[in-house]
PDB file of C-alpha atoms in Angstrom:
ATOM      1  CA  MET A 247     -48.321 -42.288  -4.025  1.00 51.00           C
ATOM      2  CA  SER A 248     -50.092 -41.065  -7.208  1.00 52.00           C
ATOM      3  CA  VAL A 249     -47.883 -39.922 -10.259  1.00 45.00           C
ATOM      4  CA  ARG A 250     -49.520 -36.360  -9.166  1.00 47.00           C
ATOM      5  CA  HIS A 251     -47.748 -36.826  -5.870  1.00 48.00           C
ATOM      6  CA  LEU A 252     -44.444 -38.018  -6.709  1.00 43.00           C
ATOM      7  CA  TRP A 253     -44.233 -35.434  -9.229  1.00 43.00           C
ATOM      8  CA  PHE A 254     -44.944 -32.495  -7.143  1.00 43.00           C
ATOM      9  CA  SER A 255     -42.476 -34.091  -4.176  1.00 50.00           C
ATOM     10  CA  SER A 256     -39.958 -33.809  -6.868  1.00 51.00           C
ATOM     11  CA  ALA A 257     -40.457 -30.362  -7.870  1.00 46.00           C
ATOM     12  CA  CYS A 258     -40.598 -29.305  -3.968  1.00 43.00           C
ATOM     13  CA  ALA A 259     -37.486 -31.049  -3.563  1.00 48.00           C
ATOM     14  CA  THR A 260     -35.926 -29.310  -6.652  1.00 46.00           C
ATOM     15  CA  MET A 261     -36.921 -25.743  -5.583  1.00 46.00           C
ATOM     16  CA  LEU A 262     -35.552 -26.374  -2.008  1.00 41.00           C
ATOM     17  CA  PHE A 263     -32.065 -27.274  -3.105  1.00 45.00           C
ATOM     18  CA  ILE A 264     -32.078 -24.594  -5.518  1.00 40.00           C
ATOM     19  CA  LEU A 265     -33.199 -21.866  -2.811  1.00 42.00           C
ATOM     20  CA  ALA A 266     -30.646 -23.938  -0.301  1.00 45.00           C
ATOM     21  CA  THR A 267     -28.046 -22.939  -2.692  1.00 44.00           C
ATOM     22  CA  PHE A 268     -28.999 -19.346  -3.703  1.00 40.00           C
ATOM     23  CA  CYS A 269     -28.992 -18.829  -0.006  1.00 42.00           C
ATOM     24  CA  ALA A 270     -25.393 -20.408   0.883  1.00 46.00           C
ATOM     25  CA  ALA A 271     -23.846 -18.528  -2.071  1.00 45.00           C
ATOM     26  CA  SER A 272     -25.482 -15.370  -0.460  1.00 44.00           C
ATOM     27  CA  LEU A 273     -24.623 -15.832   2.592  1.00 44.00           C
ATOM     28  CA  ARG A 274     -20.811 -16.608   1.658  1.00 44.00           C
ATOM     29  CA  ALA A 275     -20.787 -13.265  -0.229  1.00 42.00           C
ATOM     30  CA  GLN A 276     -22.323 -11.505   2.211  1.00 51.00           C
ATOM     31  CA  LYS A 277     -19.488 -12.309   4.800  1.00 87.00           C
ATOM     32  CA  CYS A 278     -16.949 -10.354   2.523  1.00 97.00           C
ATOM     33  CA  THR A 279     -15.850  -7.236   4.049  1.00 97.00           C
ATOM     34  CA  VAL A 280     -14.210  -4.001   3.415  1.00 97.00           C
ATOM     35  CA  LEU A 281     -12.125  -1.809   6.213  1.00 97.00           C
ATOM     36  CA  PRO A 282     -12.494   1.266   6.458  1.00 96.00           C
ATOM     37  CA  ALA A 283     -15.787   1.867   4.060  1.00 92.00           C
ATOM     38  CA  GLN A 284     -14.585   5.442   3.979  1.00 96.00           C
ATOM     39  CA  VAL A 285     -11.064   5.993   2.861  1.00 97.00           C
ATOM     40  CA  LYS A 286      -8.854   9.085   2.162  1.00 96.00           C
ATOM     41  CA  LEU A 287      -6.848   9.419  -0.883  1.00 97.00           C
ATOM     42  CA  GLY A 288      -3.359   7.492  -0.392  1.00 96.00           C
ATOM     43  CA  ASP A 289      -4.621   5.062   2.200  1.00 97.00           C
ATOM     44  CA  THR A 290      -5.508   1.571   1.607  1.00 98.00           C
ATOM     45  CA  LEU A 291      -8.022  -1.040   1.580  1.00 98.00           C
ATOM     46  CA  ARG A 292      -8.243  -4.197   3.513  1.00 98.00           C
ATOM     47  CA  ILE A 293     -10.946  -6.800   1.919  1.00 98.00           C
ATOM     48  CA  SER A 294     -11.473  -9.948   3.832  1.00 97.00           C
ATOM     49  CA  CYS A 295     -13.570 -12.844   1.679  1.00 97.00           C
ATOM     50  CA  PRO A 296     -14.458 -16.284   2.062  1.00 96.00           C
ATOM     51  CA  ALA A 297     -11.701 -18.560   0.069  1.00 95.00           C
ATOM     52  CA  GLU A 298     -13.750 -18.808  -2.925  1.00 94.00           C
ATOM     53  CA  PHE A 299     -13.756 -15.038  -3.963  1.00 96.00           C
ATOM     54  CA  ILE A 300     -10.131 -14.297  -5.539  1.00 96.00           C
ATOM     55  CA  SER A 301     -10.110 -10.602  -6.632  1.00 97.00           C
ATOM     56  CA  ALA A 302     -11.189  -7.764  -6.449  1.00 97.00           C
ATOM     57  CA  LYS A 303     -11.539  -3.842  -8.950  1.00 97.00           C
ATOM     58  CA  LEU A 304     -12.650  -0.697  -7.779  1.00 98.00           C
ATOM     59  CA  ASN A 305     -12.744   1.495 -10.922  1.00 96.00           C
ATOM     60  CA  ASP A 306     -10.119   0.439 -13.330  1.00 95.00           C
ATOM     61  CA  ARG A 307      -7.961  -1.019 -10.698  1.00 97.00           C
ATOM     62  CA  SER A 308      -7.734  -4.467  -9.472  1.00 96.00           C
ATOM     63  CA  ALA A 309      -6.439  -6.105  -6.714  1.00 97.00           C
ATOM     64  CA  LYS A 310      -5.538 -10.040  -5.625  1.00 97.00           C
ATOM     65  CA  LEU A 311      -7.056 -11.740  -2.774  1.00 98.00           C
ATOM     66  CA  TYR A 312      -4.548 -14.360  -1.435  1.00 98.00           C
ATOM     67  CA  LEU A 313      -5.225 -17.145   0.759  1.00 97.00           C
ATOM     68  CA  GLN A 314      -4.634 -17.157   4.229  1.00 97.00           C
ATOM     69  CA  PRO A 315      -3.570 -19.543   6.795  1.00 96.00           C
ATOM     70  CA  ASN A 316      -7.089 -19.176   8.290  1.00 95.00           C
ATOM     71  CA  GLY A 317      -8.645 -20.124   4.802  1.00 96.00           C
ATOM     72  CA  GLN A 318      -9.811 -17.179   3.996  1.00 97.00           C
ATOM     73  CA  ARG A 319      -8.850 -14.488   1.384  1.00 98.00           C
ATOM     74  CA  PHE A 320      -7.514 -11.077   2.082  1.00 98.00           C
ATOM     75  CA  GLY A 321      -5.813  -8.564  -0.215  1.00 98.00           C
ATOM     76  CA  LEU A 322      -4.871  -4.968  -0.204  1.00 98.00           C
ATOM     77  CA  LEU A 323      -6.596  -2.412  -2.505  1.00 98.00           C
ATOM     78  CA  PRO A 324      -4.452   0.902  -2.613  1.00 98.00           C
ATOM     79  CA  ILE A 325      -6.432   4.571  -2.872  1.00 98.00           C
ATOM     80  CA  SER A 326      -3.842   6.586  -5.228  1.00 96.00           C
ATOM     81  CA  VAL A 327      -3.909  10.849  -4.263  1.00 94.00           C
ATOM     82  CA  LYS A 328      -4.711  11.561  -7.822  1.00 93.00           C
ATOM     83  CA  ASP A 329      -7.953   9.751  -7.930  1.00 96.00           C
ATOM     84  CA  THR A 330     -11.225  10.904  -7.785  1.00 97.00           C
ATOM     85  CA  PRO A 331     -13.426  11.513  -4.893  1.00 97.00           C
ATOM     86  CA  GLY A 332     -16.815  10.104  -4.325  1.00 98.00           C
ATOM     87  CA  THR A 333     -18.714   6.887  -3.744  1.00 98.00           C
ATOM     88  CA  PHE A 334     -18.415   3.936  -5.782  1.00 98.00           C
ATOM     89  CA  PRO A 335     -18.875   0.175  -6.684  1.00 98.00           C
ATOM     90  CA  LEU A 336     -15.919  -2.299  -5.294  1.00 97.00           C
ATOM     91  CA  ILE A 337     -16.804  -5.457  -7.007  1.00 96.00           C
ATOM     92  CA  ILE A 338     -15.393  -8.694  -5.892  1.00 97.00           C
ATOM     93  CA  SER A 339     -14.920 -11.641  -7.746  1.00 95.00           C
ATOM     94  CA  SER A 340     -15.069 -15.261  -7.519  1.00 93.00           C
ATOM     95  CA  GLY A 341     -12.994 -17.933  -9.508  1.00 80.00           C
ATOM     96  CA  ASP A 342     -16.405 -18.511 -10.599  1.00 74.00           C
ATOM     97  CA  SER A 343     -17.565 -15.502 -12.895  1.00 66.00           C
ATOM     98  CA  ASN A 344     -21.649 -16.017 -12.526  1.00 73.00           C
ATOM     99  CA  GLU A 345     -20.791 -15.038  -8.535  1.00 84.00           C
ATOM    100  CA  SER A 346     -19.789 -11.637  -7.546  1.00 91.00           C
ATOM    101  CA  LYS A 347     -20.288  -9.423  -4.390  1.00 94.00           C
ATOM    102  CA  THR A 348     -20.426  -5.612  -4.339  1.00 95.00           C
ATOM    103  CA  LEU A 349     -19.553  -3.322  -1.467  1.00 97.00           C
ATOM    104  CA  GLN A 350     -19.644   0.430  -1.666  1.00 96.00           C
ATOM    105  CA  VAL A 351     -16.841   2.495  -0.849  1.00 97.00           C
ATOM    106  CA  VAL A 352     -16.325   6.382  -0.374  1.00 98.00           C
ATOM    107  CA  ILE A 353     -13.364   7.985  -1.043  1.00 98.00           C
ATOM    108  CA  ARG A 354     -13.115  10.806   0.566  1.00 97.00           C
ATOM    109  CA  LYS A 355     -12.017  14.408  -0.670  1.00 95.00           C
ATOM    110  CA  THR A 356      -8.935  15.015   1.010  1.00 94.00           C
ATOM    111  CA  ILE A 357      -6.623  18.243   0.744  1.00 91.00           C
ATOM    112  CA  PHE A 358      -2.684  18.624   0.634  1.00 89.00           C
ATOM    113  CA  PRO A 359      -1.023  21.279   1.394  1.00 82.00           C
ATOM    114  CA  SER A 360       1.923  22.762  -0.413  1.00 83.00           C
ATOM    115  CA  GLN A 361       5.519  22.671   0.949  1.00 78.00           C
ATOM    116  CA  ASN A 362       8.439  23.998  -0.661  1.00 75.00           C
ATOM    117  CA  VAL A 363      12.077  22.786  -0.157  1.00 76.00           C
ATOM    118  CA  THR A 364      14.992  25.040  -0.728  1.00 73.00           C
ATOM    119  CA  LEU A 365      17.708  22.977  -2.670  1.00 71.00           C
ATOM    120  CA  ALA A 366      21.496  24.240  -3.824  1.00 76.00           C
ATOM    121  CA  PRO A 367      21.895  24.329  -7.542  1.00 81.00           C
ATOM    122  CA  GLU A 368      24.360  21.269  -7.502  1.00 78.00           C
ATOM    123  CA  ILE A 369      21.226  19.314  -5.626  1.00 77.00           C
ATOM    124  CA  GLU A 370      18.688  20.287  -8.032  1.00 78.00           C
ATOM    125  CA  ALA A 371      20.649  19.216 -10.884  1.00 78.00           C
ATOM    126  CA  LEU A 372      20.509  15.334  -9.930  1.00 85.00           C
ATOM    127  CA  HIS A 373      18.596  13.712 -11.909  1.00 90.00           C
ATOM    128  CA  SER A 374      17.550   9.458 -11.824  1.00 94.00           C
ATOM    129  CA  THR A 375      18.991   7.499 -14.594  1.00 97.00           C
ATOM    130  CA  PRO A 376      16.881   5.225 -17.078  1.00 97.00           C
ATOM    131  CA  GLU A 377      18.751   2.289 -15.401  1.00 98.00           C
ATOM    132  CA  GLU A 378      17.416   3.697 -11.851  1.00 98.00           C
ATOM    133  CA  MET A 379      14.404   4.236 -12.875  1.00 97.00           C
ATOM    134  CA  ALA A 380      14.022   1.131 -14.690  1.00 98.00           C
ATOM    135  CA  LEU A 381      15.002  -0.607 -11.711  1.00 98.00           C
ATOM    136  CA  LEU A 382      12.558   0.877  -9.383  1.00 97.00           C
ATOM    137  CA  THR A 383       9.071   0.423 -11.922  1.00 97.00           C
ATOM    138  CA  HIS A 384      10.620  -3.086 -11.689  1.00 97.00           C
ATOM    139  CA  PHE A 385      10.245  -3.251  -7.558  1.00 98.00           C
ATOM    140  CA  ARG A 386       6.581  -1.119  -7.711  1.00 96.00           C
ATOM    141  CA  ASP A 387       5.270  -3.929 -10.079  1.00 95.00           C
ATOM    142  CA  THR A 388       6.709  -7.282  -9.220  1.00 95.00           C
ATOM    143  CA  ILE A 389       4.455  -8.534  -6.647  1.00 94.00           C
ATOM    144  CA  SER A 390       5.516 -12.066  -4.960  1.00 96.00           C
ATOM    145  CA  GLU A 391       2.657 -14.369  -3.414  1.00 96.00           C
ATOM    146  CA  THR A 392       4.087 -15.333   0.085  1.00 96.00           C
ATOM    147  CA  ARG A 393       3.379 -12.703   2.620  1.00 98.00           C
ATOM    148  CA  SER A 394       5.937 -11.893   5.280  1.00 97.00           C
ATOM    149  CA  TRP A 395       4.276  -9.247   6.927  1.00 97.00           C
ATOM    150  CA  GLN A 396       1.979  -8.702   9.814  1.00 94.00           C
ATOM    151  CA  ASP A 397       0.054  -5.952  11.643  1.00 90.00           C
ATOM    152  CA  PRO A 398       1.183  -3.679  13.151  1.00 91.00           C
ATOM    153  CA  LEU A 399       4.357  -2.293  11.130  1.00 96.00           C
ATOM    154  CA  ALA A 400       6.909  -1.125  12.984  1.00 96.00           C
ATOM    155  CA  GLY A 401       8.160   1.937  12.707  1.00 96.00           C
ATOM    156  CA  PRO A 402      11.733   2.515  11.090  1.00 98.00           C
ATOM    157  CA  VAL A 403      13.129   5.166  13.112  1.00 97.00           C
ATOM    158  CA  SER A 404      11.168   7.240  16.020  1.00 94.00           C
ATOM    159  CA  GLY A 405      11.825  10.776  15.616  1.00 93.00           C
ATOM    160  CA  CYS A 406       8.825  12.704  14.677  1.00 95.00           C
ATOM    161  CA  MET A 407       7.872  13.543  11.052  1.00 95.00           C
ATOM    162  CA  THR A 408       9.059  16.647   9.358  1.00 92.00           C
ATOM    163  CA  SER A 409       7.010  16.369   6.373  1.00 89.00           C
ATOM    164  CA  PRO A 410       3.752  14.034   5.500  1.00 91.00           C
ATOM    165  CA  PHE A 411       2.651  12.342   2.496  1.00 95.00           C
ATOM    166  CA  GLY A 412       0.837  14.039  -0.188  1.00 90.00           C
ATOM    167  CA  VAL A 413       2.260  17.051   0.247  1.00 86.00           C
ATOM    168  CA  LYS A 414       2.436  19.261  -3.261  1.00 80.00           C
ATOM    169  CA  ARG A 415       6.598  19.732  -3.527  1.00 72.00           C
ATOM    170  CA  LEU A 416       8.060  23.204  -4.736  1.00 65.00           C
ATOM    171  CA  HIS A 417      11.737  23.438  -4.872  1.00 75.00           C
ATOM    172  CA  ASN A 418      13.112  26.523  -4.755  1.00 76.00           C
ATOM    173  CA  GLY A 419       9.272  28.342  -4.662  1.00 73.00           C
ATOM    174  CA  LYS A 420       8.883  26.693  -8.586  1.00 72.00           C
ATOM    175  CA  PRO A 421       6.167  23.391  -8.247  1.00 72.00           C
ATOM    176  CA  THR A 422       7.020  20.722  -9.555  1.00 72.00           C
ATOM    177  CA  GLY A 423       4.108  19.050 -10.415  1.00 65.00           C
ATOM    178  CA  GLU A 424       5.308  15.966  -7.644  1.00 79.00           C
ATOM    179  CA  TYR A 425       3.628  15.110  -4.316  1.00 83.00           C
ATOM    180  CA  HIS A 426       5.453  13.652  -1.350  1.00 85.00           C
ATOM    181  CA  GLY A 427       5.034  10.121  -1.716  1.00 90.00           C
ATOM    182  CA  GLY A 428       6.273   8.824   1.485  1.00 94.00           C
ATOM    183  CA  ILE A 429       7.045  10.602   4.671  1.00 95.00           C
ATOM    184  CA  ASP A 430      10.481  12.346   6.051  1.00 95.00           C
ATOM    185  CA  GLN A 431      11.069  11.607   9.871  1.00 97.00           C
ATOM    186  CA  ARG A 432      14.047  13.478  11.455  1.00 95.00           C
ATOM    187  CA  THR A 433      16.553  11.426  12.249  1.00 96.00           C
ATOM    188  CA  PRO A 434      20.352  12.319  13.397  1.00 97.00           C
ATOM    189  CA  GLU A 435      22.986  10.937  11.540  1.00 97.00           C
ATOM    190  CA  GLY A 436      23.988   7.504  11.654  1.00 97.00           C
ATOM    191  CA  GLU A 437      20.697   6.561  13.718  1.00 98.00           C
ATOM    192  CA  PRO A 438      20.041   2.939  12.681  1.00 98.00           C
ATOM    193  CA  ILE A 439      17.412   2.246   9.575  1.00 98.00           C
ATOM    194  CA  ARG A 440      14.883  -0.483  10.262  1.00 98.00           C
ATOM    195  CA  ALA A 441      12.815  -3.196   8.671  1.00 98.00           C
ATOM    196  CA  VAL A 442       8.896  -1.948   9.124  1.00 98.00           C
ATOM    197  CA  ALA A 443       8.170  -5.849   8.650  1.00 98.00           C
ATOM    198  CA  ALA A 444       9.719  -9.081   7.524  1.00 98.00           C
ATOM    199  CA  GLY A 445      10.680  -9.724   3.270  1.00 98.00           C
ATOM    200  CA  THR A 446      13.254  -9.712   1.103  1.00 98.00           C
ATOM    201  CA  VAL A 447      15.766  -6.931   0.061  1.00 98.00           C
ATOM    202  CA  THR A 448      15.092  -6.315  -3.505  1.00 98.00           C
ATOM    203  CA  PHE A 449      17.827  -3.494  -4.053  1.00 98.00           C
ATOM    204  CA  ALA A 450      20.154  -2.079  -1.874  1.00 98.00           C
ATOM    205  CA  LYS A 451      22.651   0.427  -3.632  1.00 98.00           C
ATOM    206  CA  GLN A 452      23.316   4.267  -4.423  1.00 98.00           C
ATOM    207  CA  PHE A 453      21.064   6.299  -6.331  1.00 98.00           C
ATOM    208  CA  ASN A 454      21.609   9.673  -8.192  1.00 97.00           C
ATOM    209  CA  VAL A 455      18.383  11.685  -6.342  1.00 95.00           C
ATOM    210  CA  LEU A 456      17.552   8.475  -3.556  1.00 97.00           C
ATOM    211  CA  GLY A 457      20.795   8.745  -1.970  1.00 97.00           C
ATOM    212  CA  ASN A 458      21.926   5.172  -0.864  1.00 98.00           C
ATOM    213  CA  ALA A 459      18.533   2.979  -0.958  1.00 98.00           C
ATOM    214  CA  VAL A 460      16.721  -0.003   0.097  1.00 98.00           C
ATOM    215  CA  GLY A 461      13.759  -1.642  -0.856  1.00 98.00           C
ATOM    216  CA  ILE A 462      11.979  -4.409   0.520  1.00 98.00           C
ATOM    217  CA  ASP A 463       9.545  -6.885  -1.187  1.00 98.00           C
ATOM    218  CA  HIS A 464       7.123  -8.041   1.695  1.00 98.00           C
ATOM    219  CA  GLY A 465       4.506 -10.004  -0.192  1.00 98.00           C
ATOM    220  CA  GLN A 466       1.061  -9.780  -1.186  1.00 98.00           C
ATOM    221  CA  GLY A 467       1.669  -6.162  -2.827  1.00 98.00           C
ATOM    222  CA  LEU A 468       3.216  -4.487   0.304  1.00 98.00           C
ATOM    223  CA  GLU A 469       6.568  -3.137  -0.498  1.00 98.00           C
ATOM    224  CA  SER A 470       8.794  -0.276   1.639  1.00 98.00           C
ATOM    225  CA  MET A 471      11.659   1.533   0.512  1.00 98.00           C
ATOM    226  CA  TYR A 472      14.265   3.399   2.686  1.00 98.00           C
ATOM    227  CA  LEU A 473      16.190   6.673   1.064  1.00 98.00           C
ATOM    228  CA  HIS A 474      19.122   9.023   1.924  1.00 97.00           C
ATOM    229  CA  MET A 475      20.986   6.856   4.134  1.00 98.00           C
ATOM    230  CA  THR A 476      24.781   7.313   4.820  1.00 98.00           C
ATOM    231  CA  ARG A 477      25.633   3.830   4.560  1.00 97.00           C
ATOM    232  CA  LEU A 478      24.015   0.570   3.970  1.00 98.00           C
ATOM    233  CA  ALA A 479      23.968  -2.560   6.083  1.00 98.00           C
ATOM    234  CA  VAL A 480      22.361  -5.502   3.392  1.00 98.00           C
ATOM    235  CA  ALA A 481      22.508  -6.417   0.338  1.00 98.00           C
ATOM    236  CA  SER A 482      20.215  -7.599  -2.443  1.00 98.00           C
ATOM    237  CA  GLY A 483      18.500 -10.665  -2.148  1.00 98.00           C
ATOM    238  CA  ALA A 484      19.196 -10.617   1.740  1.00 98.00           C
ATOM    239  CA  THR A 485      16.196 -11.995   4.191  1.00 98.00           C
ATOM    240  CA  VAL A 486      15.614  -9.581   6.976  1.00 98.00           C
ATOM    241  CA  GLN A 487      13.341  -9.404   9.862  1.00 98.00           C
ATOM    242  CA  ARG A 488      10.883  -6.860  11.557  1.00 98.00           C
ATOM    243  CA  GLY A 489      13.383  -4.043  12.693  1.00 98.00           C
ATOM    244  CA  ASP A 490      16.545  -5.702  11.650  1.00 98.00           C
ATOM    245  CA  ILE A 491      18.858  -2.337  10.503  1.00 98.00           C
ATOM    246  CA  LEU A 492      18.874  -1.855   6.969  1.00 98.00           C
ATOM    247  CA  GLY A 493      21.694   1.237   6.748  1.00 98.00           C
ATOM    248  CA  TYR A 494      22.172   4.491   9.185  1.00 98.00           C
ATOM    249  CA  ALA A 495      20.859   8.103   8.731  1.00 98.00           C
ATOM    250  CA  GLY A 496      22.468  10.486   6.619  1.00 97.00           C
ATOM    251  CA  SER A 497      21.851  12.582   3.975  1.00 96.00           C
ATOM    252  CA  THR A 498      22.830  11.423   0.806  1.00 97.00           C
ATOM    253  CA  GLY A 499      21.031  12.103  -2.625  1.00 95.00           C
ATOM    254  CA  ARG A 500      18.582  14.994  -3.187  1.00 90.00           C
ATOM    255  CA  SER A 501      18.788  15.835   0.355  1.00 91.00           C
ATOM    256  CA  THR A 502      19.019  18.924   2.428  1.00 88.00           C
ATOM    257  CA  GLY A 503      20.290  17.452   6.096  1.00 92.00           C
ATOM    258  CA  PRO A 504      20.067  14.115   7.791  1.00 95.00           C
ATOM    259  CA  HIS A 505      16.684  12.454   8.211  1.00 95.00           C
ATOM    260  CA  LEU A 506      14.880   9.781   6.630  1.00 97.00           C
ATOM    261  CA  HIS A 507      12.536   9.243   3.747  1.00 96.00           C
ATOM    262  CA  TRP A 508      10.540   6.355   3.765  1.00 98.00           C
ATOM    263  CA  VAL A 509       7.903   5.084   1.238  1.00 97.00           C
ATOM    264  CA  LEU A 510       5.093   2.112   1.058  1.00 98.00           C
ATOM    265  CA  TYR A 511       3.692   0.858  -1.578  1.00 98.00           C
ATOM    266  CA  VAL A 512       0.365  -1.216  -2.419  1.00 98.00           C
ATOM    267  CA  ASN A 513       0.558  -3.157  -5.364  1.00 98.00           C
ATOM    268  CA  GLY A 514       3.123  -0.210  -7.373  1.00 97.00           C
ATOM    269  CA  ILE A 515       1.142   2.543  -5.801  1.00 97.00           C
ATOM    270  CA  ASN A 516       2.040   4.839  -2.997  1.00 95.00           C
ATOM    271  CA  VAL A 517       0.340   4.865  -0.183  1.00 97.00           C
ATOM    272  CA  ASN A 518       0.324   6.861   3.388  1.00 96.00           C
ATOM    273  CA  PRO A 519       2.494   5.655   5.721  1.00 95.00           C
ATOM    274  CA  ALA A 520       0.458   6.842   8.578  1.00 92.00           C
ATOM    275  CA  GLN A 521      -2.346   4.614   7.954  1.00 92.00           C
ATOM    276  CA  TRP A 522      -0.434   2.040   8.871  1.00 93.00           C
ATOM    277  CA  ILE A 523       2.144   2.919  11.613  1.00 93.00           C
ATOM    278  CA  LYS A 524       1.072   6.758  14.134  1.00 90.00           C
ATOM    279  CA  LEU A 525       3.393   9.203  13.558  1.00 90.00           C
ATOM    280  CA  GLN A 526       3.729  12.225  15.371  1.00 91.00           C
ATOM    281  CA  PRO A 527       4.655  15.492  13.683  1.00 93.00           C
ATOM    282  CA  CYS A 528       7.369  17.542  14.829  1.00 91.00           C
ATOM    283  CA  THR A 529       6.369  20.730  16.626  1.00 84.00           C
ATOM    284  CA  HIS A 530       8.743  22.837  15.215  1.00 58.00           C
ATOM    285  CA  THR A 531      10.243  22.072  11.872  1.00 45.00           C
ATOM    286  CA  ALA A 532      12.754  24.719  11.096  1.00 40.00           C
ATOM    287  CA  LYS A 533      13.545  23.041   7.623  1.00 44.00           C
ATOM    288  CA  LYS A 534      11.585  21.048   5.356  1.00 40.00           C
ATOM    289  CA  ARG A 535      12.895  18.430   3.397  1.00 45.00           C
TER     290      ARG A 535
END
């Protein structure tokens, strides 16, 4: 074989190798998925990718993708109530910064109604202490690596929904500038409150505003919190399973009557529990809490 033929064969082999490598990388990247592709304010993006992709970023918010038992990566990225609607690139990065994948995500305009809550003066005067605020901030900001939760989550109580996620709150007719960061469910005094998924109890204590409350770390960015209980049935550091009793419904803290107010956090951001668990609104809600 001539030198020219040898050079040509070597060049072809090199080009085929480069092309094959490029195609393989492209096929791997194409396997990344995000659900839902159109998301409401307050909902959660679920991102699945091959193992080499380790993080995702939407605007200025990032989320880690965790290696799962099936060899794939999976992560949750929250959409805040305060985010701007529109179409945005979701950039998914690998450990090698030269390889990334871009998917388009549509954040839909979402209208949240206003809701007035009538509070007695002594209830309205309740405020969180600096120590309580620091504990809650630490709870939201601490993300553990081990996933304890599985879909579907379980409802903490069976009662209908008296107050949905995201409503703009007024107290005694005055705007508070706050929104309802969780969901209220109608729950009789003393009814058991159950964990929506397995996890570790981060705190179980009485707060000024939250009343008797429990916070659970479910791992890989998912946390839940249960408020206003009459008494607690777990302690900080306890390991709980899906459906375990955490306490009993009541009306402690800033509350107008027995009910359960519970919250889901994804990577420190309040998200709508109704995306995770199907809840029925109450047909008659004489009093909002």
